[in-house]
Coordinates of C-alpha atoms (C1' of nucleotides) in Angstrom, one line a residue:
Chain A
X1 CA 0.0 0.0 0.0
X2 CA 1.4 3.3 -1.0
X3 CA 1.4 6.0 1.6
X4 CA 3.2 9.0 0.1
X5 CA 3.5 10.8 -3.2
X6 CA 7.1 9.7 -3.4
X7 CA 6.0 6.1 -3.4
X8 CA 4.0 6.7 -6.5
X9 CA 7.1 7.3 -8.6
X10 CA 6.7 11.0 -9.2
X11 CA 9.7 13.2 -9.9
X12 CA 11.4 15.4 -7.4
X13 CA 10.1 18.8 -8.7
X14 CA 6.6 17.6 -8.6
X15 CA 7.0 16.2 -5.1
X16 CA 8.3 19.5 -4.0
X17 CA 5.4 21.4 -5.6
X18 CA 2.9 19.0 -4.0
X19 CA 4.5 19.5 -0.6
X20 CA 4.4 23.2 -1.1
X21 CA 0.7 23.0 -1.7
X22 CA 0.4 21.3 1.6
X23 CA -0.5 17.8 0.4
X24 CA 1.1 14.8 2.1
X25 CA -1.0 11.8 1.2
X26 CA -2.4 10.9 -2.1
X27 CA -6.1 10.3 -2.4
X28 CA -7.4 6.9 -3.4
X29 CA -7.9 7.8 -7.1
X30 CA -4.4 9.3 -7.1
X31 CA -2.9 6.1 -5.6
X32 CA -4.7 4.0 -8.1
X33 CA -4.2 6.1 -11.3
X34 CA -0.8 7.7 -11.0
X35 CA 1.4 4.5 -11.3
X36 CA -0.6 3.4 -14.4
X37 CA -0.4 6.7 -16.0
X38 CA 3.4 6.7 -15.5
X39 CA 3.5 3.2 -17.1
X40 CA 1.8 4.6 -20.1
X41 CA -1.4 2.7 -19.7
X42 CA -4.8 3.8 -20.8
X43 CA -7.2 4.5 -18.0
X44 CA -10.9 4.5 -17.5
X45 CA -11.5 6.2 -14.2
X46 CA -14.8 6.5 -12.4
X47 CA -14.4 9.4 -10.1
X48 CA -16.0 12.7 -9.3
X49 CA -14.5 16.0 -8.6
X50 CA -13.5 16.4 -5.0
X51 CA -11.8 13.0 -5.1
X52 CA -8.5 14.5 -6.2
X53 CA -9.2 13.3 -9.8
X54 CA -7.5 16.3 -11.5
X55 CA -4.2 15.8 -9.8
X56 CA -4.4 12.1 -10.6
X57 CA -3.7 13.0 -14.2
X58 CA -1.9 16.3 -14.0
X59 CA 0.9 15.1 -11.7
X60 CA 2.0 12.1 -13.8
X61 CA 1.6 14.2 -17.0
X62 CA 4.0 16.8 -15.7
X63 CA 6.4 13.9 -15.0
X64 CA 5.9 12.5 -18.5
X65 CA 6.4 15.9 -20.1
X66 CA 9.6 16.5 -18.2
X67 CA 11.3 14.6 -21.0
X68 CA 11.4 16.2 -24.4
X69 CA 10.1 19.4 -25.8
X70 CA 7.1 20.6 -27.7
X71 CA 7.2 21.6 -31.3
X72 CA 5.4 24.6 -32.7
X73 CA 1.7 24.0 -33.1
X74 CA 2.1 20.4 -32.0
X75 CA 1.0 19.9 -28.4
X76 CA 2.2 16.8 -26.8
X77 CA -0.7 16.4 -24.5
X78 CA -4.3 17.5 -24.8
X79 CA -7.0 17.7 -22.1
X80 CA -10.6 18.1 -23.0
X81 CA -13.0 19.7 -20.5
X82 CA -16.8 20.3 -20.9
X83 CA -16.8 23.9 -19.5
X84 CA -14.5 26.8 -19.7
X85 CA -14.3 27.1 -15.9
X86 CA -13.2 23.5 -15.6
X87 CA -10.6 24.0 -18.2
X88 CA -9.3 27.0 -16.4
X89 CA -9.2 25.1 -13.2
X90 CA -7.1 22.4 -14.7
X91 CA -4.8 25.0 -16.1
X92 CA -4.3 26.4 -12.6
X93 CA -3.5 22.9 -11.4
X94 CA -0.7 22.7 -13.9
X95 CA 0.6 26.0 -12.7
X96 CA 0.5 24.9 -9.1
X97 CA 2.2 21.5 -9.6
X98 CA 4.4 22.3 -12.5
X99 CA 6.1 25.3 -11.0
X100 CA 9.5 23.5 -10.7
X101 CA 9.1 21.9 -14.1
X102 CA 9.2 24.3 -16.9
X103 CA 6.4 23.4 -19.2
X104 CA 4.4 25.4 -21.6
X105 CA 0.7 25.4 -21.6
X106 CA -2.2 26.9 -23.6
X107 CA -5.8 27.2 -22.5
X108 CA -8.0 27.1 -25.5
X109 CA -11.5 28.1 -24.5
X110 CA -14.3 30.1 -26.2
X111 CA -15.3 33.6 -25.3
X112 CA -11.8 35.0 -25.3
X113 CA -9.7 36.3 -28.2
X114 CA -7.9 33.9 -30.5
X115 CA -4.8 36.1 -30.7
X116 CA -3.1 35.2 -27.5
X117 CA -4.0 31.5 -27.9
X118 CA -2.5 31.5 -31.3
X119 CA 0.7 33.1 -30.1
X120 CA 1.2 30.4 -27.5
X121 CA 0.5 27.7 -30.0
X122 CA 3.1 29.1 -32.4
X123 CA 5.7 28.8 -29.8
X124 CA 4.8 25.3 -29.0
X125 CA 3.0 23.9 -26.0
X126 CA 3.4 20.8 -23.9
X127 CA -0.1 20.9 -22.6
X128 CA -3.2 22.0 -24.3
X129 CA -6.3 22.4 -22.2
X130 CA -9.4 23.0 -24.1
X131 CA -13.1 23.0 -24.5
X132 CA -14.0 21.0 -27.7
X133 CA -15.5 23.8 -29.8
X134 CA -12.6 26.2 -29.5
X135 CA -10.1 23.5 -30.1
X136 CA -11.8 22.4 -33.3
X137 CA -11.9 26.0 -34.4
X138 CA -8.1 26.3 -34.0
X139 CA -7.6 23.0 -35.8
X140 CA -9.7 24.2 -38.7
X141 CA -7.7 27.4 -38.9
X142 CA -4.6 25.3 -39.1
X143 CA -3.2 26.8 -35.9
X144 CA -2.8 23.5 -34.1
X145 CA -2.0 20.0 -35.3
X146 CA -2.9 17.1 -33.1
X147 CA -0.8 14.6 -35.0
X148 CA 1.9 14.6 -32.3
X149 CA -0.3 14.1 -29.3
X150 CA 1.1 11.6 -26.9
X151 CA -1.4 11.8 -24.1
X152 CA -5.1 12.6 -24.4
X153 CA -7.4 13.2 -21.4
X154 CA -11.1 13.2 -21.8
X155 CA -12.4 14.6 -18.5
X156 CA -16.0 14.5 -17.3
X157 CA -17.0 12.2 -20.1
X158 CA -20.5 11.8 -18.9
X159 CA -21.0 15.5 -18.9
X160 CA -19.6 15.8 -22.4
X161 CA -22.2 13.3 -23.4
X162 CA -25.0 15.2 -21.7
X163 CA -23.9 18.4 -23.4
X164 CA -23.7 16.8 -26.8
X165 CA -20.0 17.2 -27.2
X166 CA -19.2 13.7 -28.1
X167 CA -19.3 14.2 -31.9
X168 CA -16.8 17.0 -31.4
X169 CA -14.7 14.8 -29.2
X170 CA -14.8 12.1 -31.9
X171 CA -13.6 14.5 -34.5
X172 CA -10.8 15.7 -32.3
X173 CA -9.7 12.1 -31.5
X174 CA -9.8 11.5 -35.3
X175 CA -7.1 14.1 -35.7
X176 CA -4.8 12.3 -33.3
X177 CA -2.5 9.4 -33.8
X178 CA -3.9 6.0 -33.1
X179 CA -0.9 5.2 -30.9
X180 CA -1.3 7.4 -27.9
X181 CA -2.1 7.2 -24.3
X182 CA -5.7 8.0 -23.4
X183 CA -7.2 8.7 -20.0
X184 CA -10.9 9.0 -19.6
X185 CA -12.7 10.1 -16.5
X186 CA -16.3 10.1 -15.8
X187 CA -18.4 10.6 -12.7
X188 CA -20.8 7.9 -13.8
X189 CA -20.4 4.9 -16.1
X190 CA -23.6 4.5 -18.1
X191 CA -23.5 2.1 -21.1
X192 CA -22.9 5.0 -23.6
X193 CA -19.7 5.9 -21.7
X194 CA -18.6 2.3 -21.8
X195 CA -19.1 2.3 -25.5
X196 CA -17.1 5.4 -26.0
X197 CA -14.4 3.9 -23.8
X198 CA -14.2 0.9 -26.2
X199 CA -13.8 3.4 -29.0
X200 CA -11.2 5.7 -27.5
X201 CA -9.2 3.5 -25.2
X202 CA -6.9 0.5 -25.7
X203 CA -6.9 -2.1 -23.0
X204 CA -7.6 0.4 -20.3
X205 CA -7.0 -0.1 -16.7
X206 CA -10.3 0.5 -15.0
X207 CA -10.7 2.0 -11.6
X208 CA -13.3 3.5 -9.5
X209 CA -13.4 5.4 -6.3
X210 CA -16.2 6.3 -4.0
X211 CA -17.7 9.7 -4.5
X212 CA -16.6 12.1 -1.8
X213 CA -18.7 11.7 1.2
X214 CA -21.2 14.4 0.6
X215 CA -24.8 13.8 0.0
X216 CA -25.1 11.2 2.7
X217 CA -23.2 12.4 5.7
X218 CA -21.8 15.9 5.5
X219 CA -24.6 17.8 3.8
X220 CA -27.7 18.7 5.8
X221 CA -30.5 18.8 3.4
X222 CA -33.9 20.5 3.8
X223 CA -36.6 22.0 1.7
X224 CA -39.1 24.8 2.0
X225 CA -42.5 24.9 0.3
X226 CA -43.1 28.1 -1.5
X227 CA -45.2 29.7 -4.1
X228 CA -43.2 30.8 -7.1
X229 CA -44.0 34.4 -6.3
X230 CA -42.5 34.3 -2.9
X231 CA -39.3 32.6 -3.9
X232 CA -37.1 35.6 -3.6
X233 CA -38.5 36.7 -0.3
X234 CA -38.2 33.2 1.1
X235 CA -34.6 33.0 -0.2
X236 CA -33.7 36.2 1.6
X237 CA -35.3 35.1 4.8
X238 CA -33.4 31.8 4.6
X239 CA -30.1 33.6 4.0
X240 CA -30.8 36.0 6.9
X241 CA -31.8 33.3 9.3
X242 CA -28.6 31.3 8.6
X243 CA -26.7 34.2 10.1
X244 CA -23.1 33.7 10.7
X245 CA -23.3 30.1 9.8
X246 CA -23.5 31.1 6.2
X247 CA -19.9 31.6 5.3
X248 CA -20.6 31.5 1.6
X249 CA -23.3 30.1 -0.6
X250 CA -24.1 29.0 -4.1
X251 CA -27.6 29.7 -5.3
X252 CA -28.7 27.7 -8.2
X253 CA -31.5 28.6 -10.7
X254 CA -32.7 26.6 -13.6
X255 CA -32.6 29.5 -16.1
X256 CA -29.9 31.9 -17.1
X257 CA -32.5 34.7 -17.1
X258 CA -33.5 33.9 -13.5
X259 CA -29.8 34.0 -12.5
X260 CA -29.5 37.4 -14.0
X261 CA -32.7 38.7 -12.4
X262 CA -32.1 37.3 -9.0
X263 CA -28.6 38.7 -9.1
X264 CA -30.0 42.2 -9.7
X265 CA -32.6 41.7 -7.0
X266 CA -30.2 40.6 -4.3
X267 CA -27.6 43.1 -5.3
X268 CA -30.1 45.9 -4.9
X269 CA -31.1 44.5 -1.6
X270 CA -27.6 44.9 -0.5
X271 CA -26.4 41.3 -0.5
X272 CA -22.8 40.6 -1.5
X273 CA -23.6 38.6 -4.6
X274 CA -22.0 37.6 -7.9
X275 CA -23.4 35.6 -10.8
X276 CA -22.3 32.9 -13.2
X277 CA -24.1 31.6 -16.3
X278 CA -23.1 30.6 -19.8
X279 CA -24.5 33.7 -21.5
X280 CA -22.3 36.1 -19.6
X281 CA -19.2 37.2 -21.2
X282 CA -16.2 35.2 -20.3
X283 CA -14.4 38.1 -18.5
X284 CA -17.4 38.5 -16.2
X285 CA -17.6 34.8 -15.6
X286 CA -14.0 34.6 -14.5
X287 CA -14.2 37.8 -12.5
X288 CA -17.2 36.7 -10.4
X289 CA -15.8 33.2 -9.9
X290 CA -12.6 34.8 -8.7
X291 CA -14.4 37.2 -6.4
X292 CA -16.3 34.4 -5.0
X293 CA -13.2 32.3 -4.4
X294 CA -11.4 35.0 -2.7
X295 CA -14.4 36.1 -0.6
X296 CA -15.1 39.5 -2.2
X297 CA -18.6 38.2 -2.6
X298 CA -19.9 35.5 -0.4
X299 CA -22.9 34.5 -2.5
X300 CA -22.7 33.3 -6.1
X301 CA -25.9 32.9 -8.1
X302 CA -25.4 30.4 -10.9
X303 CA -26.9 28.1 -13.5
X304 CA -25.9 24.5 -13.8
X305 CA -22.7 25.6 -15.5
X306 CA -21.4 25.6 -11.9
X307 CA -23.1 22.5 -10.8
X308 CA -20.4 20.1 -11.6
X309 CA -16.7 20.0 -11.1
X310 CA -16.0 23.5 -9.9
X311 CA -13.7 23.2 -7.0
X312 CA -14.5 25.7 -4.5
X313 CA -13.3 24.1 -1.3
X314 CA -15.4 25.9 1.3
X315 CA -19.0 26.4 0.3
X316 CA -21.1 26.4 3.5
X317 CA -24.5 26.6 1.8
X318 CA -26.2 25.6 -1.4
X319 CA -29.7 27.0 -2.1
X320 CA -31.7 25.7 -5.0
X321 CA -34.2 28.3 -6.0
X322 CA -35.5 25.9 -8.5
X323 CA -35.7 22.1 -8.3
X324 CA -33.3 20.9 -11.0
X325 CA -35.0 19.4 -14.0
X326 CA -32.6 16.5 -13.9
X327 CA -32.4 15.0 -10.5
X328 CA -28.8 14.0 -11.0
X329 CA -28.0 17.6 -11.1
X330 CA -29.4 17.9 -7.6
X331 CA -26.7 15.6 -6.3
X332 CA -24.1 17.6 -8.2
X333 CA -25.3 20.9 -7.0
X334 CA -25.4 20.0 -3.3
X335 CA -22.1 18.3 -3.8
X336 CA -20.6 21.8 -4.0
X337 CA -20.9 21.9 -0.3
X338 CA -20.0 19.6 2.5
X339 CA -16.7 18.8 0.9
X340 CA -13.4 17.7 2.3
X341 CA -15.1 16.6 5.5
X342 CA -16.6 20.0 6.2
X343 CA -20.3 20.3 7.1
X344 CA -22.6 21.9 4.6
X345 CA -26.2 22.8 4.3
X346 CA -28.5 22.7 1.3
X347 CA -32.0 24.1 1.1
X348 CA -34.3 23.7 -1.8
X349 CA -37.3 25.8 -2.6
X350 CA -40.1 23.6 -3.8
X351 CA -43.3 24.8 -5.4
X352 CA -46.4 22.8 -6.1
X353 CA -45.5 22.6 -9.8
X354 CA -42.2 21.0 -8.8
X355 CA -43.9 18.0 -7.1
X356 CA -42.9 15.5 -9.7
X357 CA -39.3 16.7 -10.0
X358 CA -39.0 16.9 -6.2
X359 CA -40.3 13.3 -5.9
X360 CA -37.6 12.2 -8.4
X361 CA -35.0 14.0 -6.3
X362 CA -36.1 12.4 -3.1
X363 CA -36.1 9.0 -4.7
X364 CA -32.6 9.5 -6.0
X365 CA -31.3 10.8 -2.6
X366 CA -33.0 7.8 -1.0
X367 CA -33.6 9.3 2.3
X368 CA -36.0 11.7 3.9
X369 CA -35.4 15.4 3.4
X370 CA -37.0 17.4 6.2
X371 CA -39.1 20.5 5.6
X372 CA -38.4 23.9 7.0
X373 CA -41.4 25.9 8.0
X374 CA -40.6 29.5 7.8
X375 CA -41.2 31.0 11.2
X376 CA -44.5 29.4 11.9
X377 CA -46.1 31.3 9.1
X378 CA -47.4 28.5 6.9
X379 CA -46.0 28.1 3.4
X380 CA -49.5 28.2 1.9
X381 CA -52.2 29.6 4.2
X382 CA -52.7 28.1 7.5
X383 CA -52.9 31.2 9.6
X384 CA -55.9 33.3 8.6
X385 CA -55.6 35.4 11.7
X386 CA -52.5 37.0 10.3
X387 CA -54.0 37.9 7.0
X388 CA -55.4 41.2 7.9
X389 CA -52.5 42.5 9.7
X390 CA -50.1 43.2 7.0
X391 CA -50.0 46.9 7.0
X392 CA -49.6 47.5 10.8
X393 CA -46.8 45.0 10.9
X394 CA -44.9 46.3 8.0
X395 CA -43.2 49.2 9.5
X396 CA -41.6 47.2 12.3
X397 CA -40.5 44.6 9.9
X398 CA -39.0 47.1 7.6
X399 CA -36.9 48.6 10.2
X400 CA -35.5 45.4 11.5
X401 CA -34.9 43.4 8.4
X402 CA -34.3 46.0 5.8
X403 CA -32.1 48.0 8.1
X404 CA -30.1 45.0 8.7
X405 CA -29.7 44.4 5.1
X406 CA -27.6 47.5 4.8
X407 CA -25.0 46.0 7.1
X408 CA -25.2 42.8 5.2
X409 CA -23.0 44.2 2.5
X410 CA -20.1 42.6 4.1
X411 CA -21.8 39.7 5.9
X412 CA -25.2 38.4 5.2
X413 CA -25.9 37.6 8.8
X414 CA -26.2 39.4 12.1
X415 CA -29.9 40.3 11.8
X416 CA -30.9 36.7 12.2
X417 CA -32.4 37.3 15.5
X418 CA -34.7 40.2 14.8
X419 CA -35.6 38.9 11.4
X420 CA -36.8 35.7 13.0
X421 CA -39.5 37.3 15.0
X422 CA -40.6 39.9 12.6
X423 CA -40.8 37.8 9.5
X424 CA -44.1 36.2 10.3
X425 CA -46.8 37.8 8.2
X426 CA -49.8 37.0 6.2
X427 CA -49.4 34.2 3.8
X428 CA -50.3 36.4 0.9
X429 CA -47.5 38.8 1.7
X430 CA -46.0 38.2 -1.7
X431 CA -48.5 40.5 -3.2
X432 CA -46.7 43.5 -1.9
X433 CA -43.5 41.7 -2.1
X434 CA -43.7 42.4 -5.8
X435 CA -41.1 40.3 -7.5
X436 CA -41.9 42.1 -10.7
X437 CA -39.1 43.0 -13.1
X438 CA -37.9 46.5 -12.8
X439 CA -39.8 48.0 -15.7
X440 CA -43.1 47.1 -14.3
X441 CA -42.0 48.1 -10.9
X442 CA -41.5 51.6 -12.1
X443 CA -45.1 51.8 -13.1
X444 CA -46.2 51.7 -9.6
X445 CA -47.7 54.7 -8.1
X446 CA -45.1 57.4 -7.5
X447 CA -46.4 58.0 -4.1
X448 CA -45.0 54.9 -2.6
X449 CA -41.6 55.7 -4.0
X450 CA -41.5 59.3 -3.0
X451 CA -42.2 58.4 0.6
X452 CA -39.5 55.9 0.8
X453 CA -36.8 57.6 -1.0
X454 CA -35.5 59.7 1.8
X455 CA -35.2 56.8 4.1
X456 CA -32.8 55.0 2.0
X457 CA -29.3 56.3 2.3
X458 CA -28.0 52.9 2.0
X459 CA -26.3 52.2 -1.2
X460 CA -24.5 55.5 -1.0
X461 CA -23.2 56.1 -4.5
X462 CA -25.2 59.0 -5.5
X463 CA -27.8 57.1 -7.4
X464 CA -30.5 59.2 -5.8
X465 CA -29.8 62.0 -8.2
X466 CA -30.8 60.0 -11.1
X467 CA -34.5 59.5 -11.6
X468 CA -34.1 56.8 -14.1
X469 CA -32.1 54.7 -11.8
X470 CA -34.3 55.5 -8.9
X471 CA -37.1 53.7 -10.5
X472 CA -35.1 50.7 -10.7
X473 CA -33.7 50.8 -7.3
X474 CA -36.4 51.9 -5.1
X475 CA -39.3 49.7 -5.8
X476 CA -38.5 46.2 -6.8
X477 CA -37.1 44.0 -4.1
X478 CA -34.9 45.7 -1.6
X479 CA -37.6 47.8 -0.4
X480 CA -40.7 46.1 -1.4
X481 CA -41.4 45.5 2.2
X482 CA -42.2 49.1 2.7
X483 CA -44.5 49.2 -0.2
X484 CA -47.9 49.2 1.5
X485 CA -48.0 53.0 1.7
X486 CA -50.5 53.0 -1.1
X487 CA -51.9 49.6 -0.4
X488 CA -53.2 50.7 2.9
X489 CA -55.7 53.1 1.4
Chain B
dA1 C1' -38.3 23.7 -21.6
dA2 C1' -32.9 24.2 -19.9
dA3 C1' -27.9 24.4 -19.7
dA4 C1' -23.4 23.9 -21.7
dA5 C1' -20.1 25.1 -26.2
dA6 C1' -17.9 27.9 -31.8
dT7 C1' -19.2 32.5 -34.3

DNA sequence: AAAAAAT
């Protein structure tokens, strides 16, 4: 049984880099895979992110690449990833572990300019890390030749399949020499993946490791019944009531549009949020991800682009604003938290319309997921006594929770206590909650806005001078709690 | 009906 990285046969520079990074013991997938990769064997590995999978191929590849040099436009190794973020992540891995081995690398992903990528290719690269579309594009332009590829890695194969990339992958493999080493990794091994393995691999060594202990033990799961109108409010209440326990959170939505809208909404309400979805420009994508990683923002609202593979080691919470359409994605989403032995919490908002999807999720999870009742006030309408009391209550609630939101700029917490007791309101509160998009919001009676305006010195950036912006910022979400001024009449 | 990825 191997105990250390040195036992695996890795070179000295790599061992030093690994030690610098603070790792002492290889993970199971690394123990299994690295010796075979060094032997030149093909590998079919069943492993998820979080198992140390990436290093199980980057480390031995650095070792292999230590011998020889790359020729112009002819990379020696190629790594295919399904998303740009994953590709960038693997590139960072090479930076980290390859720091004592000079090797050249190019990251070929879409959404960024060709120029720089081409320059790198011209100089010759040892490692090419790419998403399929952009790599093919470069091939067609004659900027890269795959005829000298010694090692190919197909990462996240099942996801490539889901995303319809396999034809692209087949074309890419067709441009490579038949004699090469191929490593294929997949989180799951459905028959289609097996078939692909037969096609791409030669006499592969098969290995599997357990998924990182997540769903079962270290993630506390719960759900809240909501109406689709009250989702945002409920979400804010949930964030607030987590208090300091919420170190950072991923919030998943099913649609890109909803990611964008929710981002605007929470940002206006003063929460430290970022956003990530596939229609954003690449620069923004990277910027928000980086800000989330380094803690500049503690909440990242995202589509399923971030559901799999992204390695953010310390996410304390995952919120599903929508039940994922594909119940497997649920597992991937909540797998973003509770990693590396840490505790995590995931809360899913479930509407009546989600019944079927939610049933599928529960079936897949295979255990009971408890319901959170929001502060005694029933999700639907079990407390008629409260119904008439909305307006009188409003003011007190506004002070406590809205006021607290200001301070939430830096930490979405603190106010947990007073929010708890003031939150209870009529079940139909979402009427005034007004989750309407901004344009509609601005159609609301001016009166309500005029009243509130002076009380809102919070975002402090002079927006108050601009009427156009005021429309956007005053009414929609941040303040909606104070709306009843005109409703009261 | 959705997300991802090439323009």
